[in-house]
JSON list of C-alpha atoms and ligand atoms in Angstrom, two decimals:
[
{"chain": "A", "resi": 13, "resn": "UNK", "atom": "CA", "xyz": [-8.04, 24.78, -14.00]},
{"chain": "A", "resi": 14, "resn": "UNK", "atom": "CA", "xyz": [-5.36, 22.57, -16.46]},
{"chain": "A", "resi": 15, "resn": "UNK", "atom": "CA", "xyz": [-2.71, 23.42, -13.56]},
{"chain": "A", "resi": 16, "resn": "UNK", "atom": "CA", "xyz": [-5.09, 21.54, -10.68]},
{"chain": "A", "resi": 17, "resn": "UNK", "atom": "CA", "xyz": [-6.49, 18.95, -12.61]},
{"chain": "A", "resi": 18, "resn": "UNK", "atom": "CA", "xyz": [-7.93, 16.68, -9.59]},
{"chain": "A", "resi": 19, "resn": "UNK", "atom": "CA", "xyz": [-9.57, 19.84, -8.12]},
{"chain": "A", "resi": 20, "resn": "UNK", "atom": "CA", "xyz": [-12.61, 19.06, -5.81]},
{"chain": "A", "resi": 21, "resn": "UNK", "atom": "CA", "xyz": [-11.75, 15.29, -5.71]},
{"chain": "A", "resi": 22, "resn": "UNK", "atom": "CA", "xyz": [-10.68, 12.98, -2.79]},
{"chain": "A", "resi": 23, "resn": "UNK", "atom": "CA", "xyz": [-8.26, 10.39, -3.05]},
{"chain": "A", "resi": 24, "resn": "UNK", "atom": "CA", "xyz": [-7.31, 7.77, -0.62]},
{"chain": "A", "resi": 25, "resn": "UNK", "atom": "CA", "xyz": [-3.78, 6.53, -0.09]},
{"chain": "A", "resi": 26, "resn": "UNK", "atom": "CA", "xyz": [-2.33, 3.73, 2.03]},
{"chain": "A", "resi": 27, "resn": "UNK", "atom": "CA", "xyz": [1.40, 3.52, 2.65]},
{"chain": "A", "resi": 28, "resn": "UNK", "atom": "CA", "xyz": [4.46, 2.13, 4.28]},
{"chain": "A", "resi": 29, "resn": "UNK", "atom": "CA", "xyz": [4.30, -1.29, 6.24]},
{"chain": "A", "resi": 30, "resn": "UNK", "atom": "CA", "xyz": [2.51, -2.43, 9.11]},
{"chain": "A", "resi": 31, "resn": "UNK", "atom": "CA", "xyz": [3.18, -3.97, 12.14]},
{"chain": "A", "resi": 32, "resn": "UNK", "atom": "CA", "xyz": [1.77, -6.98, 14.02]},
{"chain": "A", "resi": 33, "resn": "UNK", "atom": "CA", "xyz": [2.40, -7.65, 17.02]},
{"chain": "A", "resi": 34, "resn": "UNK", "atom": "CA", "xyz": [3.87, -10.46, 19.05]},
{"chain": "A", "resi": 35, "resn": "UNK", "atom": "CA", "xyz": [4.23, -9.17, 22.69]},
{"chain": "A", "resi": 36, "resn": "UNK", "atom": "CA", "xyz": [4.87, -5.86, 23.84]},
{"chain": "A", "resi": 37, "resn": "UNK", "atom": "CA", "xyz": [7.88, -5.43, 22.65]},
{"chain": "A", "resi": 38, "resn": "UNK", "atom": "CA", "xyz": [8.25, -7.42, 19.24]},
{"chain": "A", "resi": 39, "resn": "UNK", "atom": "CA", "xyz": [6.33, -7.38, 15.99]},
{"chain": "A", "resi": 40, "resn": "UNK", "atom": "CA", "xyz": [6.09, -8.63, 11.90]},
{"chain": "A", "resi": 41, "resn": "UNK", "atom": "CA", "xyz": [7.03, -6.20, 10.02]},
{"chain": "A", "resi": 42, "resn": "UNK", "atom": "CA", "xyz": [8.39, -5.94, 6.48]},
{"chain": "A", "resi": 43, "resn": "UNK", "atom": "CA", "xyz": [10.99, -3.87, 4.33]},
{"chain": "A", "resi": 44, "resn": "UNK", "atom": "CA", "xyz": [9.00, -1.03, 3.13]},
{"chain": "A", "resi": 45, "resn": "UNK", "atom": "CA", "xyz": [9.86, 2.58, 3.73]},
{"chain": "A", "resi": 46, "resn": "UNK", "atom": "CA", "xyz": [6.55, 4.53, 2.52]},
{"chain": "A", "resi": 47, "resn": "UNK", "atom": "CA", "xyz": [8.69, 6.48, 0.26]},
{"chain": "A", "resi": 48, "resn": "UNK", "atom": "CA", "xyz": [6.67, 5.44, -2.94]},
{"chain": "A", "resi": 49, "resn": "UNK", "atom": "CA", "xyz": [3.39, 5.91, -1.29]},
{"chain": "A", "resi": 50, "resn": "UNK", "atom": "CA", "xyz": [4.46, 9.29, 0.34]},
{"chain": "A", "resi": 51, "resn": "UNK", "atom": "CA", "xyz": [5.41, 10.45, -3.09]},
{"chain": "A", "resi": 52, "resn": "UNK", "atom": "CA", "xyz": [2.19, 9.69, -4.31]},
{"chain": "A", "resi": 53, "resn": "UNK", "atom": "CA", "xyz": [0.28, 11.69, -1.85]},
{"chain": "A", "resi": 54, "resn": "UNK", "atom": "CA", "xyz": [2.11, 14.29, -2.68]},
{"chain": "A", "resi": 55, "resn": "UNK", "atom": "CA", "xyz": [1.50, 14.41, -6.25]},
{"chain": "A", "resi": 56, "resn": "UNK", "atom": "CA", "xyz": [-1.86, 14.41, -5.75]},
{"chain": "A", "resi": 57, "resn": "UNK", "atom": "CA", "xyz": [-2.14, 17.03, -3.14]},
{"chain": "A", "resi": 58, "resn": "UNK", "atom": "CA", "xyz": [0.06, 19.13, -5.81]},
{"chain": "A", "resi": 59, "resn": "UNK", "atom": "CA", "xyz": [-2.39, 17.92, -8.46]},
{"chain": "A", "resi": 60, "resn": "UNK", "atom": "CA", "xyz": [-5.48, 20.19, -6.55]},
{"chain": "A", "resi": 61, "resn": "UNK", "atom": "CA", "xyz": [-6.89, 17.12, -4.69]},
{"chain": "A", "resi": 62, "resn": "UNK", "atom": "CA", "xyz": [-8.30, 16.28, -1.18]},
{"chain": "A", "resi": 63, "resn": "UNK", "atom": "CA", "xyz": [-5.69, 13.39, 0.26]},
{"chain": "A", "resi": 64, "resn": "UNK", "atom": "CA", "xyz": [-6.34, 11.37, 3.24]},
{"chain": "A", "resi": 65, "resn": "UNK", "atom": "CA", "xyz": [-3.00, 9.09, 3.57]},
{"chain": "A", "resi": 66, "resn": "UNK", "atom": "CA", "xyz": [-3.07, 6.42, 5.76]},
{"chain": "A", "resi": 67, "resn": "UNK", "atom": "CA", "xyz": [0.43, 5.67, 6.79]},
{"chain": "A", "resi": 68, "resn": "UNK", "atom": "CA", "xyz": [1.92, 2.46, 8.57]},
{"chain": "A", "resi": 69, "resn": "UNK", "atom": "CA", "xyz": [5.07, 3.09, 11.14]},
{"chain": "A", "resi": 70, "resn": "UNK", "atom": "CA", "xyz": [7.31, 4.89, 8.93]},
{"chain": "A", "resi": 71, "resn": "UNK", "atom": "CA", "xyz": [9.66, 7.78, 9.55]},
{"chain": "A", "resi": 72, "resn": "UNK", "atom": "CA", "xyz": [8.58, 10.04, 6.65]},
{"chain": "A", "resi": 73, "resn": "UNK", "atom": "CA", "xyz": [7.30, 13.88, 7.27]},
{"chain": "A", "resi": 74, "resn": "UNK", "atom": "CA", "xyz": [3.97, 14.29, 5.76]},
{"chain": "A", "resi": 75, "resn": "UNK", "atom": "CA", "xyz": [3.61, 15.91, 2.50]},
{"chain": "A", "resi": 76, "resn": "UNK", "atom": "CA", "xyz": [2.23, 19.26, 2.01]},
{"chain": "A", "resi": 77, "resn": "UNK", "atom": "CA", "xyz": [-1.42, 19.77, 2.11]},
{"chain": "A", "resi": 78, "resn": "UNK", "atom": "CA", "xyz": [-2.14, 16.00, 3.05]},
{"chain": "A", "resi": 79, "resn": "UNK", "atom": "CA", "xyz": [-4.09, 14.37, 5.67]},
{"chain": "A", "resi": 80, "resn": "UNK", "atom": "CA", "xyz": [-2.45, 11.93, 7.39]},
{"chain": "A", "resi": 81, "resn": "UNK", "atom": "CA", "xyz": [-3.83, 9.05, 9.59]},
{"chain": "A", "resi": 82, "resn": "UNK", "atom": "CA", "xyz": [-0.92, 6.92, 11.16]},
{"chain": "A", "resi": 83, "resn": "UNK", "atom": "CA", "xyz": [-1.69, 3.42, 12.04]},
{"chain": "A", "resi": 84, "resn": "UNK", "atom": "CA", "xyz": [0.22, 0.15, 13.27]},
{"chain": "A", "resi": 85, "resn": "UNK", "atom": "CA", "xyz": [-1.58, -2.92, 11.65]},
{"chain": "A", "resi": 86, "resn": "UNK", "atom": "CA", "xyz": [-3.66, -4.24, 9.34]},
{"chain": "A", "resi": 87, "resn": "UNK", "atom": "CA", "xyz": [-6.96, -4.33, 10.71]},
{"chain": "A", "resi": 88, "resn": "UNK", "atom": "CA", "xyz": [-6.20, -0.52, 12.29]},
{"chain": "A", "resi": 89, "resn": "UNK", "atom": "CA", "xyz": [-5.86, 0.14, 8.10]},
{"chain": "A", "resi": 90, "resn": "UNK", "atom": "CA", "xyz": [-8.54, -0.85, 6.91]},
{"chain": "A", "resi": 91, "resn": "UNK", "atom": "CA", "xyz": [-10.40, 0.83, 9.67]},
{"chain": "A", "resi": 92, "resn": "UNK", "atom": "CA", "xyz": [-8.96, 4.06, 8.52]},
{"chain": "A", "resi": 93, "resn": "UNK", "atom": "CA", "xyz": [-9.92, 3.36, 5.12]},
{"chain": "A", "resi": 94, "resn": "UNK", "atom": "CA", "xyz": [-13.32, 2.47, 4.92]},
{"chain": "A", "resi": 95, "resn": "UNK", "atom": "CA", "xyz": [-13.86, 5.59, 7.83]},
{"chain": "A", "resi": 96, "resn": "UNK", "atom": "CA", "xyz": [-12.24, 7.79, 5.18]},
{"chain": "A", "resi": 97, "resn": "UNK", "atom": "CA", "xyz": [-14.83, 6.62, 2.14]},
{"chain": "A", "resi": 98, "resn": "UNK", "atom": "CA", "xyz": [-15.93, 8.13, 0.10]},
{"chain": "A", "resi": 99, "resn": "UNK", "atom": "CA", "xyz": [-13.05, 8.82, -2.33]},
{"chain": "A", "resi": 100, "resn": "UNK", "atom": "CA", "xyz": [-13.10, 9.17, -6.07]},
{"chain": "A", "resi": 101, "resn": "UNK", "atom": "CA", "xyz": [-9.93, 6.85, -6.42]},
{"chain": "A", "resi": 102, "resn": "UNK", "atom": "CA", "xyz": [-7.85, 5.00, -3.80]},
{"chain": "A", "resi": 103, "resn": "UNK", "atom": "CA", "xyz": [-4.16, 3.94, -4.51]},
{"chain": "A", "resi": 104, "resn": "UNK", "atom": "CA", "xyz": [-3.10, 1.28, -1.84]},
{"chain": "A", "resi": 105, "resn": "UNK", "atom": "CA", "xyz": [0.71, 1.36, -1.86]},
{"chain": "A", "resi": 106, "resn": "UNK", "atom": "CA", "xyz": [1.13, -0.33, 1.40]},
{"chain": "A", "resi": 107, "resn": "UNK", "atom": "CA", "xyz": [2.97, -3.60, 1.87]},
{"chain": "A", "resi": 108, "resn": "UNK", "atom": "CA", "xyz": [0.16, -5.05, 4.34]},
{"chain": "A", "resi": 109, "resn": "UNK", "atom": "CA", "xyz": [1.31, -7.56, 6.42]},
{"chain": "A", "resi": 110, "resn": "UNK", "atom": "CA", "xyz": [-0.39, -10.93, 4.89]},
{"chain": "A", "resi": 111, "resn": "UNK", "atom": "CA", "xyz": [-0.44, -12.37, 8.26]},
{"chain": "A", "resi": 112, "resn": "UNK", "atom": "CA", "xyz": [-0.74, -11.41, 12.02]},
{"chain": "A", "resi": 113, "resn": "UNK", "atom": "CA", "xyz": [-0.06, -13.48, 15.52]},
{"chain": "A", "resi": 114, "resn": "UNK", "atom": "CA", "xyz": [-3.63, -15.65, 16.39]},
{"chain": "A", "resi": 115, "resn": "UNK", "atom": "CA", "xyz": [-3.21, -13.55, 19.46]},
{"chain": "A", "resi": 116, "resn": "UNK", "atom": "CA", "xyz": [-0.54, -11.24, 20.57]},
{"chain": "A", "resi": 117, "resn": "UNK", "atom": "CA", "xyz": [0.46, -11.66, 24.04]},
{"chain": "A", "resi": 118, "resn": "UNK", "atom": "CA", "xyz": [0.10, -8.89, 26.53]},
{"chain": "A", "resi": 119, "resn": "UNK", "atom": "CA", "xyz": [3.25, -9.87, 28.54]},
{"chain": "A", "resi": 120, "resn": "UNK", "atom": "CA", "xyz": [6.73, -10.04, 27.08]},
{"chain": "A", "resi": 121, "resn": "UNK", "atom": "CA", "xyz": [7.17, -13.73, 25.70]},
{"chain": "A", "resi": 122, "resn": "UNK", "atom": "CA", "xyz": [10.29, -15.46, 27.73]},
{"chain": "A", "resi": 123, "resn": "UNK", "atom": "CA", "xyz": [12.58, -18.37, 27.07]},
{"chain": "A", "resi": 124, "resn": "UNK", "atom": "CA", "xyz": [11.51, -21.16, 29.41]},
{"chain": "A", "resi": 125, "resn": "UNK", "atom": "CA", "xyz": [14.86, -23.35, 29.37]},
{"chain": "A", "resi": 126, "resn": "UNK", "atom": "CA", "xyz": [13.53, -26.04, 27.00]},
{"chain": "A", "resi": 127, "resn": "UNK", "atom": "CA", "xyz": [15.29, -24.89, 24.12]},
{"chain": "A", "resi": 128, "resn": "UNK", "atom": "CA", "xyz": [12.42, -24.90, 22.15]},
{"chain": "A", "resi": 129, "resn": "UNK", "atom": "CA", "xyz": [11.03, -21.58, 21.03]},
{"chain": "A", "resi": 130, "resn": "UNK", "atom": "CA", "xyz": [7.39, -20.19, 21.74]},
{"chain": "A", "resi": 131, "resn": "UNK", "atom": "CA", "xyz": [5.02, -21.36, 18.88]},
{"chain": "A", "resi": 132, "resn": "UNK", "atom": "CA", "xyz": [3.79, -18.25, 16.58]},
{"chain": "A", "resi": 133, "resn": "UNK", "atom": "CA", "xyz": [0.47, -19.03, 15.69]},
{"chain": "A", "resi": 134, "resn": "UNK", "atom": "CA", "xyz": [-0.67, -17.00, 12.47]},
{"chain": "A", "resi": 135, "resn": "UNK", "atom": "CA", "xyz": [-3.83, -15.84, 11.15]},
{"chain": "A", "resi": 136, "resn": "UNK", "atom": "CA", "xyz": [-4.84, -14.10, 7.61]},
{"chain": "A", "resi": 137, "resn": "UNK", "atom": "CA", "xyz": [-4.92, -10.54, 7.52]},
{"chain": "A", "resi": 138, "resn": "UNK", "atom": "CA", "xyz": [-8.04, -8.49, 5.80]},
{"chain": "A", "resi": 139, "resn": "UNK", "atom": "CA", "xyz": [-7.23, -7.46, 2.70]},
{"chain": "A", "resi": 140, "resn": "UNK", "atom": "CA", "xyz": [-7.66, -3.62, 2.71]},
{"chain": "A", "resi": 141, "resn": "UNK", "atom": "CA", "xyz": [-7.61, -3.20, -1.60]},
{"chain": "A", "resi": 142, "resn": "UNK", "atom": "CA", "xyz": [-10.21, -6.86, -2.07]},
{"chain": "A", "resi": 143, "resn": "UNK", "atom": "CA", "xyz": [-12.42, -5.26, 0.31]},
{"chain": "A", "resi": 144, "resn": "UNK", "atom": "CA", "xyz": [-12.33, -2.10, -1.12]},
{"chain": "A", "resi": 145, "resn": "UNK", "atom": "CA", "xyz": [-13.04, -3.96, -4.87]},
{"chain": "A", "resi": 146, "resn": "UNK", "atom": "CA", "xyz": [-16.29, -5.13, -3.34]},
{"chain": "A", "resi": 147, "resn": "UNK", "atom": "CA", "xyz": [-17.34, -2.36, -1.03]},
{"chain": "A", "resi": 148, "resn": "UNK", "atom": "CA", "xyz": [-20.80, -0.79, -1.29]},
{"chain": "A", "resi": 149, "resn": "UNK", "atom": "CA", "xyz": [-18.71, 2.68, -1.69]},
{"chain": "A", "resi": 150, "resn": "UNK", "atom": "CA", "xyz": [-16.47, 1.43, -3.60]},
{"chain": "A", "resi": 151, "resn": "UNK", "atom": "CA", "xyz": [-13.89, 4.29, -5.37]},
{"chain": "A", "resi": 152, "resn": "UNK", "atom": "CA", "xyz": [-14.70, 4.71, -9.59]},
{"chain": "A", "resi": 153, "resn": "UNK", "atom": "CA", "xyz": [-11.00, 4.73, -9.62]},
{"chain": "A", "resi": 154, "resn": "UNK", "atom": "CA", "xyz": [-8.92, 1.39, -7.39]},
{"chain": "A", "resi": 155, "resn": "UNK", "atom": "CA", "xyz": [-5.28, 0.64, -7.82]},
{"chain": "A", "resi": 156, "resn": "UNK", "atom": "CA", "xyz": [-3.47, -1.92, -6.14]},
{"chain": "A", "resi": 157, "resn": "UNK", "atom": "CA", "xyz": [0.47, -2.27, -6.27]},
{"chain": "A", "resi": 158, "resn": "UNK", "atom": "CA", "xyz": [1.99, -5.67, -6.79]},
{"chain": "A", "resi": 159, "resn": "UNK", "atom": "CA", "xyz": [5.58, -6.37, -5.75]},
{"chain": "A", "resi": 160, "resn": "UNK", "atom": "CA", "xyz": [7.20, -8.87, -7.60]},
{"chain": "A", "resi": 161, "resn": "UNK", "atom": "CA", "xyz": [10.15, -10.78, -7.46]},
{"chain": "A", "resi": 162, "resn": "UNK", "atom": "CA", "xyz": [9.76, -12.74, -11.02]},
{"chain": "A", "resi": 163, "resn": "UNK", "atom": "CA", "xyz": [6.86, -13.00, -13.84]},
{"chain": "A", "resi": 164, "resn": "UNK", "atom": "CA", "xyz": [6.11, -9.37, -12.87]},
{"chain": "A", "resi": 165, "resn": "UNK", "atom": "CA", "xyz": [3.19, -8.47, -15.34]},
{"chain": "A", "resi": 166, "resn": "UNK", "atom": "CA", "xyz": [1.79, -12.16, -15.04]},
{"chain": "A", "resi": 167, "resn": "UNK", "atom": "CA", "xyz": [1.11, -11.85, -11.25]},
{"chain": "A", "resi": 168, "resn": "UNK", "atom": "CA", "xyz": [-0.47, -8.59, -11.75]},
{"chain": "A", "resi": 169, "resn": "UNK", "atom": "CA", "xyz": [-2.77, -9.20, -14.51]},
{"chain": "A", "resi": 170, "resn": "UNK", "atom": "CA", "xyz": [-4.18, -12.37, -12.13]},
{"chain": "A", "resi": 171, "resn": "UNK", "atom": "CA", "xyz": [-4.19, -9.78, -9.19]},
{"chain": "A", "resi": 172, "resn": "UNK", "atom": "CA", "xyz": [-6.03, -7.46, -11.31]},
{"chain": "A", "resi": 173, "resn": "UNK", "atom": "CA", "xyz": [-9.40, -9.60, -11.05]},
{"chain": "A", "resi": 174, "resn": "UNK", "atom": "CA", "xyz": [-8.73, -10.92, -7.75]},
{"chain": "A", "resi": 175, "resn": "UNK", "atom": "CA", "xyz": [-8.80, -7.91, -6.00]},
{"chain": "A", "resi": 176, "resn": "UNK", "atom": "CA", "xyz": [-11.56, -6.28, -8.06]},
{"chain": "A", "resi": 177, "resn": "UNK", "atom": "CA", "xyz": [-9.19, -3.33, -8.72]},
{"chain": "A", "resi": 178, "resn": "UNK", "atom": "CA", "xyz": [-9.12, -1.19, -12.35]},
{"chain": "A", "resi": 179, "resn": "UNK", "atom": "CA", "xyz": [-5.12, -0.57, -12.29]},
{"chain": "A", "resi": 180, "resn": "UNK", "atom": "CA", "xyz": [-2.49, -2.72, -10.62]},
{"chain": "A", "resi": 181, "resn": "UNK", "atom": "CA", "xyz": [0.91, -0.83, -10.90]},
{"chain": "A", "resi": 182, "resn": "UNK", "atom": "CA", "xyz": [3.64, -3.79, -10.76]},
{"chain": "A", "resi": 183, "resn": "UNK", "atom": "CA", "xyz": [6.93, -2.78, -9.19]},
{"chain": "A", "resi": 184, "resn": "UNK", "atom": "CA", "xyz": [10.04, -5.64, -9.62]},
{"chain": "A", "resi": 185, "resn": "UNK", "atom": "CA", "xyz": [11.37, -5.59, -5.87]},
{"chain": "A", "resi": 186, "resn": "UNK", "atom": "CA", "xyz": [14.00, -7.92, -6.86]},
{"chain": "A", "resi": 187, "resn": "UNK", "atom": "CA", "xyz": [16.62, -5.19, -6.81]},
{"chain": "A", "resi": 188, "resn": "UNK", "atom": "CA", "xyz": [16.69, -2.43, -4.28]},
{"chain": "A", "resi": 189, "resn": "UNK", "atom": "CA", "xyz": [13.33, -0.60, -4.66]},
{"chain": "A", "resi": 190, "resn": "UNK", "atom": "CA", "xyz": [12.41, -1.15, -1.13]},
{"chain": "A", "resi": 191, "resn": "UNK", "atom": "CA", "xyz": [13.97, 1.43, 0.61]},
{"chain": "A", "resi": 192, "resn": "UNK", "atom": "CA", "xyz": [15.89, 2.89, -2.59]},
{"chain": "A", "resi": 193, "resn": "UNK", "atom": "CA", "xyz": [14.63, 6.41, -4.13]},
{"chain": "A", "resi": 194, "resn": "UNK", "atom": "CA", "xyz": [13.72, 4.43, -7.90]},
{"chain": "A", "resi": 195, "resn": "UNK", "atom": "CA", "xyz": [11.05, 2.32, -9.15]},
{"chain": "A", "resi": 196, "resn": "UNK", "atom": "CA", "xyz": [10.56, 0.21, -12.23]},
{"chain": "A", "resi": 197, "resn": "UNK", "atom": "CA", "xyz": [6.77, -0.03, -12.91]},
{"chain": "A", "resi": 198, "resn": "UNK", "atom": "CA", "xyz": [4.28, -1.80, -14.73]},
{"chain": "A", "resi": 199, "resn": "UNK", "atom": "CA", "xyz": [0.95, -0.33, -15.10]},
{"chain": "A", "resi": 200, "resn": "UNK", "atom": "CA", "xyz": [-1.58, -3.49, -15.53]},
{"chain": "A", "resi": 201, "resn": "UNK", "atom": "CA", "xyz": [-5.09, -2.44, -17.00]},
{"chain": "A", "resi": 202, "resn": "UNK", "atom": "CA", "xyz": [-8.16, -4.04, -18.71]},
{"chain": "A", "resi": 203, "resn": "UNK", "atom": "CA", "xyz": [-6.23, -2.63, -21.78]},
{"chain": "A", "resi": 204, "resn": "UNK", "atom": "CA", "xyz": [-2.80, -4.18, -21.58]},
{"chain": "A", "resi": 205, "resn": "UNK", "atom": "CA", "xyz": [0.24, -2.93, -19.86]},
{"chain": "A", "resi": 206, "resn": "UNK", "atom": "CA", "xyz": [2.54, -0.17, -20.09]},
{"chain": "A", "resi": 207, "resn": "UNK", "atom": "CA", "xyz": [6.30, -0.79, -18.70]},
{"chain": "A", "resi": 208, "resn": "UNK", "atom": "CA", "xyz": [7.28, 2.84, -17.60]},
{"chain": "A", "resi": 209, "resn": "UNK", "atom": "CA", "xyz": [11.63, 2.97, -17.46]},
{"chain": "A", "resi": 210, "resn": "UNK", "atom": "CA", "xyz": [12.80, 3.59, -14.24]},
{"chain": "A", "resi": 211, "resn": "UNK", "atom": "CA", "xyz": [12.71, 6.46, -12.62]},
{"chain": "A", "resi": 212, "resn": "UNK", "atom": "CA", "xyz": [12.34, 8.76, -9.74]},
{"chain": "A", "resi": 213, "resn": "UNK", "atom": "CA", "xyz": [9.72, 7.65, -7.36]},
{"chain": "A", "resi": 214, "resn": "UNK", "atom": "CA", "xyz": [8.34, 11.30, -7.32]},
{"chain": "A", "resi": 215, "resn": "UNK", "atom": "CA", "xyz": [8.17, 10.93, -10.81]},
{"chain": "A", "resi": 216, "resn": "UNK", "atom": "CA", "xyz": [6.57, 7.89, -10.45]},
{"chain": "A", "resi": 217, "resn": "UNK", "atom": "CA", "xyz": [4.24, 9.49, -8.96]},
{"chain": "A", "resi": 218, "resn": "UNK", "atom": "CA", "xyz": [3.80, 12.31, -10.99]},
{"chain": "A", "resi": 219, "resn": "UNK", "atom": "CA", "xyz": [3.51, 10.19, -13.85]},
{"chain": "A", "resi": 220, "resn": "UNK", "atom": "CA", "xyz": [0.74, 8.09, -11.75]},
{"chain": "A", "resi": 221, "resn": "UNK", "atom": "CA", "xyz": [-1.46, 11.28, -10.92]},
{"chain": "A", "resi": 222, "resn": "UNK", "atom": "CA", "xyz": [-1.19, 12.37, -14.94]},
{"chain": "A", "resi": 223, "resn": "UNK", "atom": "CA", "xyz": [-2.70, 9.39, -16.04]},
{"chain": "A", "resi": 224, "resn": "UNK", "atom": "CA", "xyz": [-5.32, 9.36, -13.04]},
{"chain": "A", "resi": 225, "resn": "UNK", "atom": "CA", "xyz": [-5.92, 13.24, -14.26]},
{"chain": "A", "resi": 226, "resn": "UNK", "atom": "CA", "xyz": [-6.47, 11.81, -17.68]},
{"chain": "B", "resi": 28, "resn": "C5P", "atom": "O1", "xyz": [-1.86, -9.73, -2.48]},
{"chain": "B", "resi": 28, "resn": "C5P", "atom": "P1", "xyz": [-0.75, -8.73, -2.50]},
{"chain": "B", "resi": 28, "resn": "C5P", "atom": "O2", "xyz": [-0.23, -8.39, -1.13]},
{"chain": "B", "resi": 28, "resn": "C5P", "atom": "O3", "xyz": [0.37, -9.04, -3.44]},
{"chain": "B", "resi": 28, "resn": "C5P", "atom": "O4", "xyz": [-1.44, -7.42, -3.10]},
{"chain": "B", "resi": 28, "resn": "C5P", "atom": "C1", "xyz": [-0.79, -6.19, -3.09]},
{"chain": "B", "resi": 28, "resn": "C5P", "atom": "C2", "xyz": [-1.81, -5.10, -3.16]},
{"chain": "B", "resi": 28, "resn": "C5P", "atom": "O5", "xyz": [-2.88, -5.34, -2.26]},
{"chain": "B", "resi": 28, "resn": "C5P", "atom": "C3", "xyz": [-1.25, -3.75, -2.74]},
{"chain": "B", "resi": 28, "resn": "C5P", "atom": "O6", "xyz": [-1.99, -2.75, -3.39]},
{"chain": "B", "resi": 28, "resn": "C5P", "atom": "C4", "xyz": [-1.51, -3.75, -1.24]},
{"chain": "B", "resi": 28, "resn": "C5P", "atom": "O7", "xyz": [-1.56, -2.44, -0.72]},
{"chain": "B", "resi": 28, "resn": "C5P", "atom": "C5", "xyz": [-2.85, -4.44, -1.18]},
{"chain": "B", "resi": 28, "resn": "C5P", "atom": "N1", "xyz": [-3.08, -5.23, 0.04]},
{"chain": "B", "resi": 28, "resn": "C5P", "atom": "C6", "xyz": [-4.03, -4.78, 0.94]},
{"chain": "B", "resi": 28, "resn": "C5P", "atom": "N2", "xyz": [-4.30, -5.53, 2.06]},
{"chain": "B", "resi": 28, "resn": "C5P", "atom": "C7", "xyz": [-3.64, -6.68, 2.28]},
{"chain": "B", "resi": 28, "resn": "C5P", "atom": "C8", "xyz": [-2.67, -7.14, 1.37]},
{"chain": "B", "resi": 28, "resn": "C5P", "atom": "C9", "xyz": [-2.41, -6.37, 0.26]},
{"chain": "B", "resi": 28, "resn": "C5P", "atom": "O8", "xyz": [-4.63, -3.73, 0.73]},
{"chain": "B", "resi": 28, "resn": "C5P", "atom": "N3", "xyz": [-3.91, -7.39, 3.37]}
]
């Protein structure tokens, strides 16, 4: 009915950061909190659909009537993801980690007395949304987030065809978004863009279901 308008669909929502590890005890990691992407589980699951979230290390409760699949890294993610398929849309909110140690090692990393630090070799992560804009199931409905320091709506129309997605929802992290309970988007489309005024990432969110609704 109008009050459950994503009845009977599924949608698929990454969040939060994740972690790469070094050694046992160390890891990459980044500043997100999940709070944006946790909010936007929610509104779905309010809106009448089927969630699966797949959640990085954060320290969030999970939102009412969601399923939730915690992982630690990137290539645990997108795992998750494509073994959740098929969805009718997929949002991917979380702030992948670009890149991950060549190879982690299984024993604590130690000074030697040189002076001179281990080496970190890196490697490229998968990219969980570009393989989703290609995939054989791929959702009718993918948005991609973009955080962006400067030339906000720029960045995210290129992103827009480089990750195959339909919607790429900017968000200027140059103040205090990550971590902080507001969000200033921009919602990039084929059509153009719409520059929402800050608010409330729950209504952020809310706002994002109504228009996925629409
Ligand atoms: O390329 P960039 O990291 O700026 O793209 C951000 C968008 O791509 C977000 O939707 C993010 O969740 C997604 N992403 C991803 N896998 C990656 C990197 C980014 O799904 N490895």
């Amino acid at each position: 009915g109008a009050e459950l308008p994503l009845k009977g669909r599924h949608i698929l929502i990454t969040a939060g950061p994740t972690h790469e590890p070094i050694d046992p005890v160390r890891y990459i990691a980044n500043r997100s909190s999940g709070k944006q992407g946790f909010a936007i589980a929610a509104a779905a699951a309010r809106a009448g659909a089927r969630v699966t979230l797949v959640a990085g290390p954060v320290h969030l409760p999970t939102p009412a009537g969601v399923d939730r699949i915690d992982v630690e890294t990137a290539r645990d993610m997108l795992a998750a993801v494509e073994g959740a398929l098929p969805a009718d849309a997929a949002i991917m909110v979380a702030a992948v980690a670009d890149w991950r140690t060549a190879d982690a090692s299984g024993q604590k990393l130690k000074k030697d007395g040189s002076g001179k630090p281990a080496p970190l070799a890196l490697v490229e992560n998968p990219d969980i949304l570009g393989t989703l804009g290609k995939h054989a199931q791929r959702p009718a409905l993918l948005i991609g987030f973009a955080a962006e320091t400067e030339k906000v709506a720029e960045h995210a129309q290129a992103k827009l065809a480089r990750k195959g997605a339909d919607w790429i929802i900017a968000n200027d992290v140059s103040g205090d978004v990550m971590g902080g309970d507001s969000n200033s988007v921009h919602i990039v489309t084929a059509d153009g863009i719409e520059s929402w005024e800050q608010l409330p990432k729950d209504a952020v969110a809310t706002r994002i279901m109504e228009k996925v609704a629409h």
